[in-house]
PDB file of C-alpha atoms in Angstrom:
ATOM      1  CA  GLN H   1       0.000   0.000   0.000  1.00 63.00           C
ATOM      2  CA  LYS H   2       1.329   3.399  -0.961  1.00 71.00           C
ATOM      3  CA  GLU H   3       1.659   5.902   1.867  1.00 91.00           C
ATOM      4  CA  VAL H   4      -0.367   8.566   0.062  1.00 95.00           C
ATOM      5  CA  GLU H   5      -2.818   7.517  -2.621  1.00 96.00           C
ATOM      6  CA  GLN H   6      -4.539   9.618  -5.231  1.00 96.00           C
ATOM      7  CA  ASN H   7      -6.504   8.743  -8.334  1.00 89.00           C
ATOM      8  CA  SER H   8      -4.178   9.659 -11.201  1.00 86.00           C
ATOM      9  CA  GLY H   9      -7.067  10.766 -13.424  1.00 86.00           C
ATOM     10  CA  PRO H  10      -7.393  12.581 -15.639  1.00 94.00           C
ATOM     11  CA  LEU H  11     -10.368  14.155 -13.966  1.00 96.00           C
ATOM     12  CA  SER H  12     -12.268  16.108 -16.554  1.00 97.00           C
ATOM     13  CA  VAL H  13     -14.829  18.748 -15.570  1.00 97.00           C
ATOM     14  CA  PRO H  14     -16.575  21.483 -17.557  1.00 97.00           C
ATOM     15  CA  GLU H  15     -15.761  25.106 -16.893  1.00 97.00           C
ATOM     16  CA  GLY H  16     -17.751  26.446 -13.965  1.00 97.00           C
ATOM     17  CA  ALA H  17     -18.249  23.047 -12.329  1.00 97.00           C
ATOM     18  CA  ILE H  18     -16.911  21.817  -9.000  1.00 97.00           C
ATOM     19  CA  ALA H  19     -13.814  19.645  -9.186  1.00 97.00           C
ATOM     20  CA  SER H  20     -13.358  17.166  -6.335  1.00 97.00           C
ATOM     21  CA  LEU H  21      -9.922  15.712  -5.715  1.00 97.00           C
ATOM     22  CA  ASN H  22      -9.355  12.999  -3.146  1.00 97.00           C
ATOM     23  CA  CYS H  23      -6.427  11.593  -1.213  1.00 97.00           C
ATOM     24  CA  THR H  24      -5.972   8.871   1.395  1.00 97.00           C
ATOM     25  CA  TYR H  25      -2.938   8.334   3.598  1.00 95.00           C
ATOM     26  CA  SER H  26      -1.707   5.419   5.635  1.00 93.00           C
ATOM     27  CA  ASP H  27       0.226   6.973   8.549  1.00 89.00           C
ATOM     28  CA  ARG H  28      -2.192   7.722  11.383  1.00 89.00           C
ATOM     29  CA  GLY H  29       0.493   9.839  13.007  1.00 87.00           C
ATOM     30  CA  SER H  30       0.524  12.410  10.206  1.00 88.00           C
ATOM     31  CA  GLN H  31      -0.504  15.815  11.497  1.00 88.00           C
ATOM     32  CA  SER H  32      -0.221  18.219   8.587  1.00 91.00           C
ATOM     33  CA  PHE H  33      -1.684  17.995   5.122  1.00 94.00           C
ATOM     34  CA  PHE H  34      -1.076  19.991   1.982  1.00 96.00           C
ATOM     35  CA  TRP H  35      -2.264  20.409  -1.556  1.00 97.00           C
ATOM     36  CA  TYR H  36       0.237  21.487  -4.173  1.00 98.00           C
ATOM     37  CA  ARG H  37      -0.546  22.381  -7.772  1.00 98.00           C
ATOM     38  CA  GLN H  38       1.916  21.614 -10.542  1.00 98.00           C
ATOM     39  CA  TYR H  39       1.480  22.950 -14.048  1.00 97.00           C
ATOM     40  CA  SER H  40       3.118  20.982 -16.838  1.00 95.00           C
ATOM     41  CA  GLY H  41       6.823  21.780 -16.952  1.00 93.00           C
ATOM     42  CA  LYS H  42       6.683  23.826 -13.763  1.00 95.00           C
ATOM     43  CA  SER H  43       7.490  23.179 -10.126  1.00 97.00           C
ATOM     44  CA  PRO H  44       4.859  22.507  -7.455  1.00 97.00           C
ATOM     45  CA  GLU H  45       3.264  25.443  -5.663  1.00 97.00           C
ATOM     46  CA  LEU H  46       1.417  25.302  -2.373  1.00 96.00           C
ATOM     47  CA  ILE H  47      -2.273  26.124  -2.634  1.00 96.00           C
ATOM     48  CA  MET H  48      -3.723  24.825   0.637  1.00 95.00           C
ATOM     49  CA  SER H  49      -2.615  23.538   4.006  1.00 94.00           C
ATOM     50  CA  ILE H  50      -4.874  21.972   6.622  1.00 95.00           C
ATOM     51  CA  TYR H  51      -4.023  20.812  10.107  1.00 92.00           C
ATOM     52  CA  SER H  52      -7.284  19.965  11.883  1.00 93.00           C
ATOM     53  CA  ASN H  53     -10.407  18.025  11.047  1.00 95.00           C
ATOM     54  CA  GLY H  54     -13.050  19.823   9.069  1.00 96.00           C
ATOM     55  CA  ASP H  55     -13.093  22.274   6.213  1.00 96.00           C
ATOM     56  CA  LYS H  56     -10.774  25.124   5.350  1.00 97.00           C
ATOM     57  CA  GLU H  57     -11.773  27.576   2.655  1.00 97.00           C
ATOM     58  CA  ASP H  58      -9.583  29.922   0.648  1.00 96.00           C
ATOM     59  CA  GLY H  59     -11.274  31.632  -2.257  1.00 97.00           C
ATOM     60  CA  ARG H  60     -12.500  28.997  -4.705  1.00 97.00           C
ATOM     61  CA  PHE H  61     -10.591  26.246  -2.883  1.00 98.00           C
ATOM     62  CA  THR H  62     -11.829  24.185   0.065  1.00 98.00           C
ATOM     63  CA  ALA H  63      -9.686  21.558   1.758  1.00 98.00           C
ATOM     64  CA  GLN H  64     -11.374  18.902   3.855  1.00 98.00           C
ATOM     65  CA  LEU H  65      -9.687  16.667   6.409  1.00 97.00           C
ATOM     66  CA  ASN H  66     -10.995  13.585   8.192  1.00 96.00           C
ATOM     67  CA  LYS H  67      -8.235  12.058  10.292  1.00 94.00           C
ATOM     68  CA  ALA H  68     -10.403   9.172  11.486  1.00 95.00           C
ATOM     69  CA  SER H  69     -10.912   8.070   7.885  1.00 95.00           C
ATOM     70  CA  GLN H  70      -7.362   9.172   6.894  1.00 95.00           C
ATOM     71  CA  TYR H  71      -8.849  11.165   4.064  1.00 96.00           C
ATOM     72  CA  VAL H  72      -8.080  14.574   2.603  1.00 97.00           C
ATOM     73  CA  SER H  73      -9.905  16.244  -0.233  1.00 97.00           C
ATOM     74  CA  LEU H  74      -9.732  19.428  -2.262  1.00 98.00           C
ATOM     75  CA  LEU H  75     -12.765  21.056  -3.824  1.00 98.00           C
ATOM     76  CA  ILE H  76     -12.345  23.653  -6.541  1.00 98.00           C
ATOM     77  CA  ARG H  77     -15.481  25.685  -7.142  1.00 98.00           C
ATOM     78  CA  ASP H  78     -16.231  27.489 -10.421  1.00 98.00           C
ATOM     79  CA  SER H  79     -13.419  25.584 -12.141  1.00 98.00           C
ATOM     80  CA  GLN H  80     -11.516  27.535 -14.793  1.00 97.00           C
ATOM     81  CA  PRO H  81      -9.363  26.287 -17.672  1.00 97.00           C
ATOM     82  CA  SER H  82      -6.414  27.836 -15.821  1.00 97.00           C
ATOM     83  CA  ASP H  83      -7.013  25.285 -13.031  1.00 98.00           C
ATOM     84  CA  SER H  84      -5.934  22.510 -15.417  1.00 98.00           C
ATOM     85  CA  ALA H  85      -2.876  21.034 -13.727  1.00 98.00           C
ATOM     86  CA  THR H  86      -1.708  18.120 -11.608  1.00 97.00           C
ATOM     87  CA  TYR H  87      -2.742  18.357  -7.968  1.00 98.00           C
ATOM     88  CA  LEU H  88      -0.435  16.735  -5.455  1.00 98.00           C
ATOM     89  CA  CYS H  89      -1.543  15.696  -2.001  1.00 97.00           C
ATOM     90  CA  ALA H  90       1.227  15.720   0.606  1.00 96.00           C
ATOM     91  CA  VAL H  91       1.356  14.723   4.250  1.00 94.00           C
ATOM     92  CA  THR H  92       4.018  15.075   6.880  1.00 89.00           C
ATOM     93  CA  HIS H  93       6.023  12.034   7.819  1.00 78.00           C
ATOM     94  CA  GLY H  94       4.692  10.815  11.135  1.00 71.00           C
ATOM     95  CA  SER H  95       3.946  13.393  13.769  1.00 64.00           C
ATOM     96  CA  SER H  96       6.831  15.672  12.834  1.00 67.00           C
ATOM     97  CA  ASN H  97       6.039  18.926  11.101  1.00 63.00           C
ATOM     98  CA  THR H  98       9.062  19.457   8.909  1.00 70.00           C
ATOM     99  CA  GLY H  99       9.973  19.704   5.278  1.00 74.00           C
ATOM    100  CA  LYS H 100       9.859  15.932   4.942  1.00 87.00           C
ATOM    101  CA  LEU H 101       6.643  15.384   3.061  1.00 92.00           C
ATOM    102  CA  ILE H 102       5.216  12.252   1.536  1.00 94.00           C
ATOM    103  CA  PHE H 103       3.606  13.072  -1.798  1.00 96.00           C
ATOM    104  CA  GLY H 104       0.932  11.228  -3.690  1.00 96.00           C
ATOM    105  CA  GLN H 105       1.376  10.593  -7.401  1.00 96.00           C
ATOM    106  CA  GLY H 106      -0.989  13.440  -8.212  1.00 96.00           C
ATOM    107  CA  THR H 107      -4.342  13.803  -9.942  1.00 97.00           C
ATOM    108  CA  THR H 108      -4.433  15.459 -13.331  1.00 97.00           C
ATOM    109  CA  LEU H 109      -7.340  17.872 -13.661  1.00 97.00           C
ATOM    110  CA  GLN H 110      -8.629  18.999 -17.043  1.00 97.00           C
ATOM    111  CA  VAL H 111     -11.138  21.856 -17.125  1.00 97.00           C
ATOM    112  CA  LYS H 112     -12.848  22.034 -20.499  1.00 96.00           C
ATOM    113  CA  PRO H 113     -14.129  25.427 -21.730  1.00 94.00           C
TER     114      PRO H 113
ATOM    115  CA  LYS Z   1      11.123  39.042  -3.059  1.00 65.00           C
ATOM    116  CA  ALA Z   2      13.184  36.610  -5.069  1.00 80.00           C
ATOM    117  CA  GLY Z   3      12.067  32.985  -5.090  1.00 94.00           C
ATOM    118  CA  VAL Z   4      14.100  29.834  -4.661  1.00 97.00           C
ATOM    119  CA  THR Z   5      16.923  29.753  -7.184  1.00 98.00           C
ATOM    120  CA  GLN Z   6      18.422  26.536  -8.448  1.00 98.00           C
ATOM    121  CA  THR Z   7      21.453  26.118 -10.656  1.00 97.00           C
ATOM    122  CA  PRO Z   8      22.124  24.710 -13.113  1.00 98.00           C
ATOM    123  CA  ARG Z   9      18.686  24.313 -14.670  1.00 97.00           C
ATOM    124  CA  TYR Z  10      19.734  21.601 -17.086  1.00 97.00           C
ATOM    125  CA  LEU Z  11      22.705  19.298 -17.210  1.00 97.00           C
ATOM    126  CA  ILE Z  12      23.800  16.167 -18.975  1.00 98.00           C
ATOM    127  CA  LYS Z  13      26.263  13.751 -17.429  1.00 98.00           C
ATOM    128  CA  THR Z  14      27.508  10.257 -18.187  1.00 98.00           C
ATOM    129  CA  ARG Z  15      27.386   7.219 -15.957  1.00 98.00           C
ATOM    130  CA  GLY Z  16      30.042   7.215 -13.271  1.00 98.00           C
ATOM    131  CA  GLN Z  17      30.412  10.986 -13.133  1.00 98.00           C
ATOM    132  CA  GLN Z  18      29.357  13.124 -10.217  1.00 98.00           C
ATOM    133  CA  VAL Z  19      27.198  16.215 -10.092  1.00 98.00           C
ATOM    134  CA  THR Z  20      26.666  19.098  -7.693  1.00 98.00           C
ATOM    135  CA  LEU Z  21      23.428  21.073  -7.655  1.00 98.00           C
ATOM    136  CA  SER Z  22      22.975  24.391  -5.929  1.00 98.00           C
ATOM    137  CA  CYS Z  23      20.010  26.018  -4.237  1.00 98.00           C
ATOM    138  CA  SER Z  24      19.535  29.514  -2.846  1.00 98.00           C
ATOM    139  CA  PRO Z  25      16.442  29.729  -0.644  1.00 97.00           C
ATOM    140  CA  ILE Z  26      14.094  32.648  -0.288  1.00 96.00           C
ATOM    141  CA  SER Z  27      15.686  35.348   1.838  1.00 94.00           C
ATOM    142  CA  GLY Z  28      14.987  34.651   5.497  1.00 91.00           C
ATOM    143  CA  HIS Z  29      14.137  30.995   4.964  1.00 92.00           C
ATOM    144  CA  ARG Z  30      16.391  28.744   6.995  1.00 90.00           C
ATOM    145  CA  SER Z  31      15.042  25.330   6.039  1.00 92.00           C
ATOM    146  CA  VAL Z  32      15.946  23.729   2.715  1.00 95.00           C
ATOM    147  CA  SER Z  33      14.596  20.407   1.462  1.00 95.00           C
ATOM    148  CA  TRP Z  34      15.524  18.450  -1.634  1.00 97.00           C
ATOM    149  CA  TYR Z  35      13.219  16.227  -3.671  1.00 98.00           C
ATOM    150  CA  GLN Z  36      13.661  14.007  -6.692  1.00 98.00           C
ATOM    151  CA  GLN Z  37      10.819  13.893  -9.218  1.00 98.00           C
ATOM    152  CA  THR Z  38      10.492  11.170 -11.838  1.00 96.00           C
ATOM    153  CA  PRO Z  39       7.486  10.079 -13.916  1.00 93.00           C
ATOM    154  CA  GLY Z  40       7.469   6.650 -12.306  1.00 90.00           C
ATOM    155  CA  GLN Z  41       8.111   7.453  -8.646  1.00 92.00           C
ATOM    156  CA  GLY Z  42       6.732  10.971  -8.421  1.00 94.00           C
ATOM    157  CA  LEU Z  43       8.148  13.323  -5.816  1.00 96.00           C
ATOM    158  CA  GLN Z  44      10.456  11.633  -3.335  1.00 96.00           C
ATOM    159  CA  PHE Z  45      12.121  13.266  -0.349  1.00 95.00           C
ATOM    160  CA  LEU Z  46      15.911  13.295  -0.356  1.00 96.00           C
ATOM    161  CA  PHE Z  47      16.951  15.338   2.683  1.00 93.00           C
ATOM    162  CA  GLU Z  48      16.255  18.447   4.705  1.00 93.00           C
ATOM    163  CA  TYR Z  49      18.611  20.944   6.263  1.00 93.00           C
ATOM    164  CA  PHE Z  50      17.990  23.536   8.924  1.00 90.00           C
ATOM    165  CA  SER Z  51      20.692  25.796  10.318  1.00 88.00           C
ATOM    166  CA  GLU Z  52      23.411  23.794   8.566  1.00 92.00           C
ATOM    167  CA  THR Z  53      22.226  20.524  10.142  1.00 92.00           C
ATOM    168  CA  GLN Z  54      20.636  17.638   8.300  1.00 91.00           C
ATOM    169  CA  ARG Z  55      17.314  17.046  10.044  1.00 87.00           C
ATOM    170  CA  ASN Z  56      15.850  14.339   7.876  1.00 87.00           C
ATOM    171  CA  LYS Z  57      17.033  11.960   5.221  1.00 91.00           C
ATOM    172  CA  GLY Z  58      15.017   9.949   2.734  1.00 92.00           C
ATOM    173  CA  ASN Z  59      15.577   6.426   1.474  1.00 93.00           C
ATOM    174  CA  PHE Z  60      18.278   7.114  -1.057  1.00 96.00           C
ATOM    175  CA  PRO Z  61      21.719   5.502  -1.270  1.00 96.00           C
ATOM    176  CA  GLY Z  62      24.774   7.139   0.205  1.00 96.00           C
ATOM    177  CA  ARG Z  63      25.746   8.410  -3.246  1.00 97.00           C
ATOM    178  CA  PHE Z  64      23.303  11.219  -2.574  1.00 98.00           C
ATOM    179  CA  SER Z  65      24.575  13.786  -0.135  1.00 97.00           C
ATOM    180  CA  GLY Z  66      24.013  17.390   0.707  1.00 97.00           C
ATOM    181  CA  ARG Z  67      25.020  20.261   2.884  1.00 97.00           C
ATOM    182  CA  GLN Z  68      23.868  23.684   3.946  1.00 97.00           C
ATOM    183  CA  PHE Z  69      25.992  26.754   4.435  1.00 96.00           C
ATOM    184  CA  SER Z  70      25.738  29.479   7.049  1.00 94.00           C
ATOM    185  CA  ASN Z  71      23.850  31.718   4.609  1.00 93.00           C
ATOM    186  CA  SER Z  72      21.217  28.921   4.199  1.00 94.00           C
ATOM    187  CA  ARG Z  73      22.310  28.147   0.649  1.00 97.00           C
ATOM    188  CA  SER Z  74      22.412  24.422   0.024  1.00 98.00           C
ATOM    189  CA  GLU Z  75      24.096  22.004  -2.319  1.00 98.00           C
ATOM    190  CA  MET Z  76      23.420  18.402  -3.117  1.00 98.00           C
ATOM    191  CA  ASN Z  77      25.866  16.019  -4.674  1.00 98.00           C
ATOM    192  CA  VAL Z  78      25.331  12.748  -6.475  1.00 98.00           C
ATOM    193  CA  SER Z  79      28.405  10.612  -7.020  1.00 96.00           C
ATOM    194  CA  THR Z  80      28.907   7.685  -9.368  1.00 97.00           C
ATOM    195  CA  LEU Z  81      25.883   8.581 -11.432  1.00 98.00           C
ATOM    196  CA  GLU Z  82      23.567   5.867 -12.700  1.00 98.00           C
ATOM    197  CA  LEU Z  83      21.053   6.011 -15.536  1.00 97.00           C
ATOM    198  CA  GLY Z  84      18.259   5.872 -12.961  1.00 96.00           C
ATOM    199  CA  ASP Z  85      19.409   9.136 -11.429  1.00 98.00           C
ATOM    200  CA  SER Z  86      17.973  10.994 -14.409  1.00 98.00           C
ATOM    201  CA  ALA Z  87      15.295  13.170 -12.853  1.00 98.00           C
ATOM    202  CA  LEU Z  88      14.160  16.637 -11.936  1.00 98.00           C
ATOM    203  CA  TYR Z  89      15.784  17.642  -8.659  1.00 98.00           C
ATOM    204  CA  LEU Z  90      13.734  20.177  -6.762  1.00 98.00           C
ATOM    205  CA  CYS Z  91      14.855  22.334  -3.906  1.00 98.00           C
ATOM    206  CA  ALA Z  92      12.304  23.859  -1.562  1.00 97.00           C
ATOM    207  CA  SER Z  93      12.668  26.340   1.254  1.00 95.00           C
ATOM    208  CA  SER Z  94      10.439  27.144   4.184  1.00 92.00           C
ATOM    209  CA  LEU Z  95      10.350  29.974   6.658  1.00 84.00           C
ATOM    210  CA  GLY Z  96      10.531  28.168   9.952  1.00 72.00           C
ATOM    211  CA  SER Z  97      11.854  24.994  11.413  1.00 63.00           C
ATOM    212  CA  ASN Z  98       8.445  23.493  11.878  1.00 64.00           C
ATOM    213  CA  THR Z  99       6.522  23.655   8.661  1.00 77.00           C
ATOM    214  CA  GLY Z 100       5.731  21.616   5.605  1.00 86.00           C
ATOM    215  CA  GLU Z 101       4.686  24.719   3.696  1.00 91.00           C
ATOM    216  CA  LEU Z 102       7.335  24.565   1.022  1.00 94.00           C
ATOM    217  CA  PHE Z 103       8.318  26.982  -1.714  1.00 96.00           C
ATOM    218  CA  PHE Z 104       9.881  25.144  -4.616  1.00 97.00           C
ATOM    219  CA  GLY Z 105      12.501  26.299  -7.065  1.00 98.00           C
ATOM    220  CA  GLU Z 106      12.239  25.574 -10.784  1.00 97.00           C
ATOM    221  CA  GLY Z 107      14.425  22.526 -10.440  1.00 98.00           C
ATOM    222  CA  SER Z 108      17.568  21.121 -11.991  1.00 98.00           C
ATOM    223  CA  ARG Z 109      16.890  18.586 -14.718  1.00 98.00           C
ATOM    224  CA  LEU Z 110      19.617  15.967 -14.776  1.00 98.00           C
ATOM    225  CA  THR Z 111      20.037  13.566 -17.672  1.00 98.00           C
ATOM    226  CA  VAL Z 112      22.475  10.690 -17.248  1.00 98.00           C
ATOM    227  CA  LEU Z 113      23.650   9.010 -20.448  1.00 97.00           C
TER     228      LEU Z 113
END
């Protein structure tokens, strides 16, 4: 079992729809969770971090965390073609909160005009 | 504010050679992490440095090494290169000692022939 699992996609949604990206992790000790976006040929950029159970909203993005189910999700409302990218879920290694992150393989999102 | 700067951006080496990659973090950031990204394995953690000390190390052979200088700049070295070392090597910096909120550089793309 991989430590962080994501559906590789591609996930295709029409412009203006809600895109839902999901991630599960295996280490119950993980305390911090992140979503990074990576455009083709570019480096990853942090778009959301979440540390406690529940929802965290930032503009069109909402991160959801359920530690009991070891599940993290990212919702993108009013999806735009510019949101087309690979979305990487990352969790901290164990209970430490350092730069050592375990990344999923990423979900490719395609937003069709 | 300048971002994370990595040099060189592209390089080609042959098997058995060694390579040194350089990373200058965002001004004020004291933590530097290195990741290897390949199509098959995704993003994998190499090591992390904070205040010139290696805090974490990933599951890579001893051929991979790194260091951090007093000005927070970091280098990583790969000796006795193998074909499988061909990858994008990403450096990321973070503000504090206790965060997984990483800012990535553009990466150094290494091709081993």
